[in-house]
Coordinates of C-alpha atoms in Angstrom, one line a residue:
M1 CA -33.7 -9.2 -23.7
E2 CA -36.1 -5.9 -23.8
L3 CA -33.8 -2.8 -22.4
P4 CA -34.3 0.4 -19.8
L5 CA -34.0 4.4 -21.5
E6 CA -30.5 5.3 -21.1
S7 CA -29.6 1.6 -22.2
D8 CA -26.6 -0.3 -24.1
A9 CA -29.9 0.0 -26.9
E10 CA -30.4 4.3 -26.4
A11 CA -27.0 4.3 -26.4
L12 CA -26.4 2.6 -29.5
W13 CA -29.9 4.6 -31.5
Q14 CA -28.1 7.8 -30.1
D15 CA -24.2 6.5 -31.8
T16 CA -26.2 5.7 -35.4
L17 CA -28.5 8.8 -35.2
D18 CA -24.9 11.0 -34.8
L19 CA -24.1 8.6 -37.8
L20 CA -27.2 9.5 -39.8
S21 CA -26.4 13.1 -39.2
G22 CA -23.3 13.1 -41.1
K23 CA -25.6 11.0 -44.5
D24 CA -27.5 13.2 -47.4
L25 CA -30.7 12.7 -45.4
P26 CA -33.3 15.4 -45.3
E27 CA -33.1 17.1 -42.4
A28 CA -37.5 15.7 -42.2
T29 CA -36.3 12.0 -42.1
L30 CA -33.6 13.0 -39.9
A31 CA -36.3 14.8 -37.8
M32 CA -38.9 11.4 -37.7
L33 CA -35.6 8.4 -36.7
R34 CA -34.6 11.1 -33.5
N35 CA -38.4 10.9 -32.7
C36 CA -38.3 7.0 -33.1
T37 CA -37.9 5.3 -29.5
P38 CA -35.7 2.3 -29.0
T39 CA -36.7 -0.3 -27.4
S40 CA -34.7 -3.4 -27.3
M41 CA -31.4 -5.5 -28.6
E42 CA -31.1 -9.1 -28.6
G43 CA -27.5 -10.4 -29.7
A44 CA -27.3 -8.4 -33.5
T45 CA -31.0 -6.4 -33.6
M46 CA -31.7 -4.2 -32.6
R47 CA -35.4 -2.4 -32.4
V48 CA -37.2 0.3 -32.5
E49 CA -40.7 2.0 -32.2
T50 CA -43.0 4.8 -33.1
S51 CA -46.4 5.4 -33.0
M52 CA -46.7 7.6 -36.8
R53 CA -47.5 6.0 -39.8
L54 CA -46.0 8.4 -41.9
V55 CA -42.8 7.9 -39.7
L56 CA -42.4 4.5 -39.9
K57 CA -42.5 4.7 -44.0
T58 CA -40.0 7.4 -44.4
V59 CA -38.0 5.6 -42.1
A60 CA -38.6 1.6 -44.2
K61 CA -37.7 3.7 -47.0
N62 CA -34.0 4.3 -45.7
A63 CA -33.5 1.8 -43.5
D64 CA -30.5 0.3 -45.8
V65 CA -28.2 3.2 -44.6
I66 CA -30.3 3.0 -41.4
E67 CA -29.0 -0.5 -40.7
E68 CA -24.9 0.4 -41.8
C69 CA -25.1 3.1 -39.8
L70 CA -26.3 0.5 -37.0
S71 CA -23.5 -1.7 -38.0
Q72 CA -20.6 1.1 -37.3
A73 CA -21.8 2.2 -34.1
A74 CA -21.9 -1.4 -32.7
F75 CA -19.1 -2.6 -34.9
E76 CA -20.0 -5.5 -35.9
P77 CA -22.9 -6.6 -38.5
M78 CA -26.6 -5.2 -36.6
R79 CA -29.5 -6.0 -38.1
F80 CA -32.4 -3.3 -37.9
E81 CA -36.6 -3.1 -37.0
I82 CA -39.1 -0.5 -36.1
G83 CA -42.7 -1.4 -35.2
F84 CA -45.9 0.7 -34.0
A85 CA -46.2 1.7 -30.6
A86 CA -49.9 0.5 -30.5
A87 CA -50.3 -3.1 -29.4
A88 CA -51.8 -5.4 -32.4
P89 CA -55.7 -6.6 -32.5
S90 CA -55.8 -10.1 -31.6
S91 CA -57.3 -10.5 -34.6
A92 CA -55.0 -10.3 -37.0
P93 CA -52.6 -12.9 -36.1
H94 CA -49.8 -11.7 -39.5
A95 CA -49.3 -8.2 -38.7
S96 CA -46.9 -6.3 -37.2
S97 CA -46.8 -7.2 -33.5
S98 CA -47.3 -3.5 -32.7
M99 CA -49.2 -2.2 -35.3
S100 CA -53.6 -1.6 -34.7
R101 CA -56.7 -2.3 -37.5
E102 CA -56.9 1.4 -37.5
E103 CA -52.8 1.6 -38.2
A104 CA -53.1 -1.2 -41.0
D105 CA -56.1 0.7 -42.7
S106 CA -54.5 3.9 -43.2
W107 CA -51.0 1.9 -43.7
A108 CA -53.1 0.3 -46.8
A109 CA -54.5 3.2 -48.2
E110 CA -51.1 4.9 -47.8
T111 CA -48.9 1.8 -49.8
G112 CA -51.3 1.0 -52.5
G113 CA -53.1 -2.2 -50.1
G114 CA -51.8 -5.3 -48.0
R115 CA -51.1 -4.8 -44.3
P116 CA -47.2 -4.9 -43.2
S117 CA -44.6 -6.9 -41.3
W118 CA -41.3 -7.3 -40.8
N119 CA -39.5 -10.3 -42.2
A120 CA -37.5 -12.3 -40.0
Q121 CA -34.8 -12.5 -42.5
A122 CA -35.2 -9.2 -43.6
P123 CA -35.8 -7.4 -40.7
H124 CA -35.7 -3.7 -42.7
K125 CA -38.1 -5.4 -45.7
I126 CA -41.3 -4.7 -45.4
V127 CA -43.5 -7.7 -46.8
E128 CA -47.7 -7.6 -47.3
D129 CA -50.0 -10.7 -46.5
T130 CA -53.5 -11.3 -48.0
W131 CA -55.3 -9.1 -45.5
S132 CA -56.6 -5.7 -47.5
E133 CA -60.0 -4.5 -46.4
P134 CA -60.6 -1.8 -47.3
S135 CA -58.8 -1.3 -50.6
A136 CA -56.3 1.1 -50.8
E137 CA -58.2 3.0 -53.2
D138 CA -61.7 3.3 -51.5
L139 CA -59.8 5.0 -48.7
R140 CA -57.7 7.1 -51.2
A141 CA -61.8 7.8 -52.5
A142 CA -62.8 8.7 -49.6
A143 CA -59.9 11.0 -48.8
A144 CA -60.1 12.4 -51.9
R145 CA -63.7 12.9 -50.8
R146 CA -63.1 14.8 -47.9
R147 CA -61.1 17.4 -48.8
R148 CA -63.0 18.6 -52.1
N149 CA -66.3 18.6 -49.7
N150 CA -64.3 21.1 -47.9
P151 CA -65.2 24.8 -49.5
L152 CA -62.2 25.7 -47.2
V153 CA -59.4 23.8 -49.8
E154 CA -57.9 25.8 -51.7
D155 CA -55.9 24.1 -54.5
I156 CA -52.4 25.0 -53.6
S157 CA -50.9 27.6 -56.7
Q158 CA -47.8 27.2 -58.5
A159 CA -45.7 30.2 -57.2
T160 CA -47.0 28.3 -53.3
S161 CA -45.8 25.4 -54.2
K162 CA -42.5 26.9 -54.0
L163 CA -42.7 28.0 -50.3
T164 CA -40.9 24.7 -49.1
F165 CA -38.1 23.6 -46.5
E166 CA -36.0 23.2 -48.7
R167 CA -36.5 26.4 -50.4
F168 CA -36.5 28.1 -47.0
V169 CA -32.9 30.0 -46.4
R170 CA -32.0 29.2 -42.5
G171 CA -30.3 31.2 -39.7
E172 CA -30.0 31.6 -36.0
E173 CA -33.0 34.7 -36.3
N174 CA -35.5 31.6 -37.7
D175 CA -33.9 28.2 -36.7
I176 CA -36.2 27.8 -34.1
A177 CA -39.0 28.5 -35.9
Y178 CA -38.4 27.0 -38.3
Q179 CA -38.0 23.3 -36.8
A180 CA -40.5 23.7 -34.8
A181 CA -42.5 24.4 -38.0
L182 CA -41.0 20.5 -39.6
Q183 CA -42.0 19.0 -36.2
V184 CA -45.2 20.4 -37.0
A185 CA -45.3 19.5 -40.2
N186 CA -44.4 15.5 -39.7
G187 CA -47.2 15.4 -36.7
M188 CA -44.3 14.5 -34.4
N189 CA -44.9 17.6 -31.8
S190 CA -48.3 17.8 -30.3
T191 CA -47.2 19.9 -27.6
Y192 CA -46.6 22.7 -30.2
N193 CA -50.1 23.4 -30.6
P194 CA -51.1 25.9 -31.7
L195 CA -47.3 26.9 -32.3
F196 CA -47.2 30.0 -32.6
I197 CA -44.8 32.5 -35.2
Y198 CA -44.0 36.5 -34.7
G199 CA -42.6 39.0 -36.4
K200 CA -42.1 41.9 -38.5
S201 CA -43.5 41.1 -42.2
G202 CA -41.5 39.7 -45.0
L203 CA -38.6 38.2 -42.6
G204 CA -40.2 34.7 -43.8
K205 CA -43.6 33.8 -41.3
T206 CA -45.7 32.5 -44.7
H207 CA -42.6 30.9 -46.6
L208 CA -43.2 28.3 -43.2
L209 CA -46.9 28.7 -43.5
R210 CA -46.8 27.8 -46.7
A211 CA -43.8 24.7 -46.3
I212 CA -46.3 23.0 -43.5
Q213 CA -48.6 23.0 -46.2
N214 CA -46.9 22.1 -49.4
Y215 CA -45.2 19.4 -46.8
I216 CA -48.5 18.0 -45.6
A217 CA -49.6 17.4 -49.3
E218 CA -46.9 15.9 -50.1
N219 CA -46.3 13.6 -48.1
D220 CA -49.3 13.3 -45.9
P221 CA -52.3 13.7 -47.8
S222 CA -54.8 12.3 -45.6
R223 CA -54.3 15.4 -43.6
L224 CA -56.8 18.1 -44.5
C225 CA -54.7 20.6 -43.8
V226 CA -56.0 24.3 -44.9
Y227 CA -54.2 27.5 -45.0
R228 CA -56.0 30.8 -44.1
D229 CA -55.3 34.6 -43.9
A230 CA -57.1 36.3 -40.8
S231 CA -58.7 38.7 -43.9
S232 CA -60.5 35.0 -45.6
F233 CA -61.4 34.2 -42.0
I234 CA -62.4 36.9 -42.0
T235 CA -64.5 37.1 -44.8
D236 CA -65.5 33.6 -44.0
Y237 CA -67.4 34.7 -40.6
T238 CA -68.8 37.7 -41.8
E239 CA -70.7 36.4 -45.5
A240 CA -72.1 32.7 -43.5
M241 CA -73.7 35.7 -40.9
R242 CA -74.9 37.5 -43.8
D243 CA -76.4 34.3 -45.4
P244 CA -80.0 34.3 -45.0
E245 CA -80.1 30.2 -44.8
R246 CA -79.7 30.6 -40.6
S247 CA -77.6 26.7 -41.8
A248 CA -74.8 28.6 -43.1
A249 CA -73.4 29.2 -40.1
S250 CA -73.4 26.0 -38.6
V251 CA -71.8 24.1 -41.8
L252 CA -69.2 26.7 -41.7
R253 CA -68.3 26.0 -38.1
Q254 CA -68.4 22.3 -39.5
N255 CA -66.1 23.0 -42.8
Y256 CA -63.6 24.2 -40.1
A257 CA -64.0 21.3 -37.1
D258 CA -62.5 18.8 -40.2
I259 CA -59.7 20.3 -40.7
D260 CA -56.7 19.1 -39.6
V261 CA -54.0 21.1 -39.4
L262 CA -55.7 25.2 -39.8
I263 CA -53.5 27.3 -40.6
I264 CA -53.7 31.2 -40.3
D265 CA -51.9 33.6 -40.9
D266 CA -51.8 37.2 -40.0
V267 CA -53.6 37.3 -36.8
Q268 CA -52.7 40.8 -36.0
K269 CA -56.0 42.2 -38.6
M270 CA -58.7 40.1 -36.2
T271 CA -58.0 42.5 -34.1
G272 CA -61.3 45.0 -32.8
K273 CA -63.6 42.6 -35.0
A274 CA -65.4 41.1 -31.9
G275 CA -67.7 38.6 -33.6
T276 CA -64.9 36.9 -35.8
V277 CA -63.2 36.2 -31.9
G278 CA -65.3 34.9 -30.7
F279 CA -66.0 32.6 -34.1
F280 CA -62.0 32.4 -34.1
F281 CA -62.2 31.3 -29.8
D282 CA -64.3 29.1 -30.6
T283 CA -63.1 27.3 -33.1
F284 CA -59.8 27.0 -32.1
N285 CA -61.4 25.3 -28.3
E286 CA -63.0 22.7 -31.1
I287 CA -59.8 22.0 -33.4
I288 CA -56.7 21.5 -29.7
A289 CA -60.2 19.7 -28.4
N290 CA -60.4 17.3 -30.7
G291 CA -56.1 16.8 -30.7
K292 CA -55.6 18.6 -34.3
Q293 CA -53.3 20.7 -35.3
I294 CA -53.5 25.3 -34.8
V295 CA -50.9 26.9 -36.7
L296 CA -50.9 30.9 -36.2
A297 CA -48.1 33.6 -37.3
A298 CA -48.4 37.6 -36.9
D299 CA -46.2 40.4 -36.6
R300 CA -46.8 40.7 -32.8
T301 CA -46.5 38.3 -29.8
P302 CA -50.1 36.5 -27.7
A303 CA -49.0 39.3 -25.7
Q304 CA -48.7 42.8 -27.6
L305 CA -52.4 41.4 -29.7
G306 CA -54.0 41.7 -26.6
M307 CA -53.1 45.5 -25.8
G308 CA -55.3 48.6 -26.4
K309 CA -58.8 49.2 -26.1
D310 CA -59.3 47.1 -29.3
G311 CA -57.0 44.3 -28.6
F312 CA -58.1 40.5 -27.6
D313 CA -58.6 40.1 -24.1
E314 CA -57.3 37.9 -22.0
R315 CA -59.1 34.4 -22.8
I316 CA -57.6 34.1 -26.4
T317 CA -54.2 36.1 -25.5
S318 CA -54.0 33.3 -23.1
R319 CA -54.5 30.4 -25.6
L320 CA -52.3 31.9 -28.4
S321 CA -49.7 31.6 -25.4
S322 CA -50.6 27.6 -24.6
G323 CA -48.1 25.5 -27.4
F324 CA -45.5 27.0 -28.4
T325 CA -44.6 30.8 -29.2
T326 CA -41.3 31.3 -31.4
P327 CA -40.2 34.6 -33.4
V328 CA -38.5 35.2 -37.1
Q329 CA -35.8 37.9 -35.1
V330 CA -34.7 40.2 -38.8
P331 CA -32.2 38.5 -41.3
S332 CA -28.4 39.3 -39.2
Y333 CA -25.6 41.1 -41.9
E334 CA -24.6 36.9 -42.4
L335 CA -27.9 36.1 -43.1
K336 CA -28.5 38.5 -46.0
L337 CA -25.6 37.1 -47.3
R338 CA -26.7 33.6 -47.8
L339 CA -30.2 35.3 -49.4
I340 CA -28.3 37.3 -51.0
E341 CA -26.1 34.2 -52.3
T342 CA -29.2 32.0 -52.7
F343 CA -31.6 34.4 -54.1
C344 CA -29.0 35.0 -56.8
E345 CA -27.1 32.4 -57.4
R346 CA -31.6 30.1 -58.1
M347 CA -32.5 33.5 -60.1
R348 CA -29.8 32.7 -62.8
E349 CA -30.3 29.1 -62.4
D350 CA -34.4 29.6 -63.2
A351 CA -33.2 31.4 -65.7
M352 CA -30.5 29.6 -67.9
R353 CA -32.6 26.5 -68.0
E354 CA -36.1 28.4 -68.9
N355 CA -34.1 30.1 -71.3
V356 CA -35.3 33.9 -70.1
A357 CA -32.1 36.2 -71.0
G358 CA -31.4 39.1 -69.0
L359 CA -30.5 37.2 -65.6
T360 CA -27.3 34.8 -66.9
G361 CA -24.8 36.9 -65.6
T362 CA -23.0 36.7 -62.0
V363 CA -22.8 39.2 -58.9
P364 CA -19.1 38.7 -57.6
A365 CA -18.7 37.0 -54.4
E366 CA -17.1 40.9 -53.1
A367 CA -20.0 42.5 -54.7
M368 CA -22.5 40.6 -52.9
S369 CA -20.6 41.2 -49.6
Y370 CA -21.8 45.3 -50.0
M371 CA -25.4 43.4 -51.4
A372 CA -25.7 42.6 -47.3
E373 CA -24.0 46.0 -46.1
R374 CA -27.1 47.7 -47.7
A375 CA -29.8 45.3 -47.6
G376 CA -32.9 46.4 -45.7
N377 CA -34.5 43.6 -43.3
N378 CA -37.7 43.1 -45.4
I379 CA -36.9 39.0 -46.9
R380 CA -38.9 40.0 -50.0
V381 CA -37.7 42.8 -50.4
I382 CA -34.6 41.8 -50.4
E383 CA -35.0 39.6 -53.2
G384 CA -36.1 42.0 -55.4
F385 CA -33.4 43.9 -55.2
C386 CA -31.0 40.8 -55.4
Q387 CA -33.1 40.2 -59.1
R388 CA -31.9 43.8 -59.7
C389 CA -28.4 43.9 -59.0
L390 CA -28.1 40.6 -61.1
F391 CA -29.7 42.0 -64.2
A392 CA -27.1 45.0 -63.9
A393 CA -24.6 42.2 -63.3
T394 CA -25.6 40.6 -66.9
T395 CA -25.9 44.6 -68.7
A396 CA -22.0 44.7 -67.1
E397 CA -20.9 41.2 -68.6
K398 CA -22.2 42.4 -72.3
R399 CA -20.3 45.2 -72.0
G400 CA -17.1 43.9 -71.1
A401 CA -17.4 44.8 -67.3
Q402 CA -18.5 43.8 -63.7
L403 CA -20.8 45.3 -61.1
T404 CA -20.2 48.2 -60.0
R405 CA -20.4 49.5 -55.7
E406 CA -22.3 52.5 -57.6
E407 CA -24.9 50.6 -59.4
I408 CA -25.5 48.9 -56.2
E409 CA -26.3 51.7 -54.1
A410 CA -28.7 52.7 -57.2
V411 CA -30.7 49.8 -56.6
A412 CA -30.3 50.1 -53.1
R413 CA -31.5 53.7 -53.3
E414 CA -34.9 52.8 -55.2
C415 CA -35.3 49.4 -53.1
W416 CA -35.5 51.4 -49.3
P417 CA -35.8 54.9 -50.7
S418 CA -36.5 56.5 -46.9
A419 CA -33.4 55.3 -45.4
G420 CA -31.4 58.4 -45.7
R421 CA -35.0 60.1 -44.5
S422 CA -34.2 62.5 -41.5
V423 CA -35.7 61.6 -38.2
S424 CA -36.9 63.2 -35.4
I425 CA -37.1 62.5 -31.2
E426 CA -41.0 63.5 -32.1
D427 CA -40.8 61.0 -35.1
V428 CA -39.1 58.2 -31.7
Q429 CA -41.7 58.9 -29.6
R430 CA -44.5 58.4 -31.6
A431 CA -43.3 55.5 -32.8
V432 CA -42.9 54.2 -29.4
E433 CA -46.0 55.5 -27.9
K434 CA -48.3 53.4 -30.7
Y435 CA -45.5 50.9 -30.1
Y436 CA -46.3 50.7 -26.5
D437 CA -50.2 52.0 -25.9
I438 CA -48.9 54.5 -23.9
D439 CA -50.1 58.7 -23.8
H440 CA -46.9 61.2 -24.1
S441 CA -47.1 62.1 -20.5
S442 CA -46.3 59.1 -19.4
L443 CA -43.6 59.0 -21.8
V444 CA -41.4 62.0 -20.7
G445 CA -42.4 61.7 -17.4
N446 CA -41.0 60.1 -13.6
K447 CA -43.7 57.5 -13.1
R448 CA -41.4 54.2 -13.4
H449 CA -43.5 51.1 -13.7
K450 CA -41.6 47.5 -15.7
G451 CA -42.9 48.8 -18.4
L452 CA -43.0 52.6 -19.1
M453 CA -39.1 52.2 -17.7
E454 CA -38.7 49.9 -21.0
A455 CA -40.4 52.3 -23.1
R456 CA -38.8 55.1 -22.5
H457 CA -35.6 53.3 -22.6
V458 CA -36.0 52.2 -26.2
A459 CA -37.2 55.8 -26.7
I460 CA -33.7 56.9 -26.1
W461 CA -31.3 54.6 -27.1
L462 CA -33.6 55.1 -30.7
S463 CA -33.5 58.6 -30.7
R464 CA -29.5 58.9 -30.0
E465 CA -29.3 56.0 -33.1
L466 CA -31.5 57.4 -35.5
C467 CA -31.6 61.3 -34.5
D468 CA -28.9 63.6 -35.8
R469 CA -28.8 65.1 -32.5
T470 CA -26.6 65.5 -29.1
L471 CA -27.4 63.5 -26.0
A472 CA -28.0 67.1 -23.8
D473 CA -30.7 68.0 -26.4
I474 CA -32.0 64.1 -26.1
G475 CA -32.8 64.3 -22.6
K476 CA -34.8 68.5 -23.0
H477 CA -37.1 66.0 -25.4
F478 CA -37.9 63.2 -22.0
G479 CA -38.4 65.7 -19.3
G480 CA -35.6 67.3 -18.9
R481 CA -33.2 64.7 -17.8
S482 CA -29.7 64.5 -17.7
H483 CA -26.6 63.5 -20.1
A484 CA -25.9 60.9 -17.0
T485 CA -29.7 59.7 -17.0
V486 CA -29.6 59.3 -21.0
M487 CA -26.4 57.3 -20.8
H488 CA -27.6 55.4 -18.0
S489 CA -30.8 54.5 -20.5
I490 CA -28.8 53.6 -23.9
S491 CA -26.3 51.4 -21.6
V492 CA -29.5 49.6 -20.5
V493 CA -30.9 49.1 -24.3
D494 CA -27.2 48.3 -25.2
E495 CA -27.1 45.4 -23.1
A496 CA -30.6 44.3 -23.3
R497 CA -30.1 43.4 -27.0
R498 CA -27.2 41.6 -26.8
E499 CA -28.5 39.2 -24.3
D500 CA -32.2 39.3 -25.3
K501 CA -33.0 38.3 -28.6
T502 CA -36.8 39.0 -27.8
F503 CA -36.4 42.1 -26.4
Y504 CA -33.9 42.9 -29.9
D505 CA -36.8 41.9 -32.5
R506 CA -39.2 44.0 -30.4
L507 CA -36.3 46.9 -31.1
M508 CA -35.9 46.3 -34.9
Q509 CA -40.0 46.1 -35.3
I510 CA -40.1 49.6 -33.7
K511 CA -36.6 50.6 -35.1
E512 CA -37.9 49.6 -38.9
S513 CA -41.4 51.1 -38.2
I514 CA -40.2 54.8 -38.0
T515 CA -37.8 54.5 -40.9
G516 CA -39.6 52.7 -43.0
N517 CA -36.7 49.6 -43.2
A518 CA -39.6 47.4 -44.9

């Protein structure tokens, strides 16, 4: 009996997903399960469907625990079935009732041959019939040739291979970007195209991009995934244009068009390079038109990339904004503490496993708390900070002592040497003028349109935050504004940074550009 959406089948499936979330399943697997659609429930059998081969393959491996939770949710023994959403060709009567020939070909490539179907006596087990054309070996060899023949595909280095979803430290500041990257890696959300992740350097953007690449290489190598930073992309274009062979440019276009998932980091580096931007725009359109995936990262939003005389034009920024845009924000104290705990534990475990002296000590919890207070916002620098503090803790243990606040303070001053630098109101104004692409007279003048007002409020707030000056002094530097006007600007920014995380992220980017805390 087929049931509509919001039926008993769907309600039971949602209860099952809730129970599965308490099991020891990877987040990627849970995301795949949430992507499955319940289609029917007849007697003691629940059937769900998916249109994705990778989801079917992964769900099948976890069928026992799914069936266990399904039975628990139903308060009676239940059987679990999963199938493809597409209709099966009539020439394959023994195939699953919803698997196409093309999907079966790809299944054979991934599983070693044979065509899957569901056994009614044991519906969560895969059985195979004798249909095996083309062979799995041939399909694997074809996928390997495709990778070898595309010079844009590079081997993943040992260091890069560690940048996985499992090793990404999550917090409220980066969780939306994490979830979006995971869904793109799974191939589960075609609306996130392009996926655009933005935030200041050192906040984890590259880790997420590499995690997508590593996930695809491990779980779905038939998809051709290429990671390029903008500098490499620029080089690809300029070298092709200089090549005396006129075919070089067309070959480059074909190599990029052949990619299934294109990842480009540091997109802001393309600004001012008209030829590269034009090539990028054409490549972008072709990849999207062919239903393939693009992932981009930059240090600012698409709209901000369009600011200034060298900024992208509107057709580029509108295309960059056409998918899903999400920030990674500067870490809060809580996320810094989680990062420090994770980094110290990983370094200690690696040192003990690899028998590396000097990093096998223990950093006490109270020391980690103080480290989080003194840490800056760049996660890469925080990692180096942890390594030095762990070394100091190991040294202290050898002499029968513990890591002290003074030792942490000394390391922090070396990692963030400019934290105590005196900041002037002029420093703040220059930074704000550069960020918002406005001149000094506009910043301190009386014009009141929205963009100028935000820049002026931000500059006044940062002057109060970073400069040892009275409100009256600050007012004098902003066109002779009164004490009350300065206080109003400060209150506007205080409210906005609490309510709007995107605004808070912009505010922190400008602050870090002034203090050098990156």
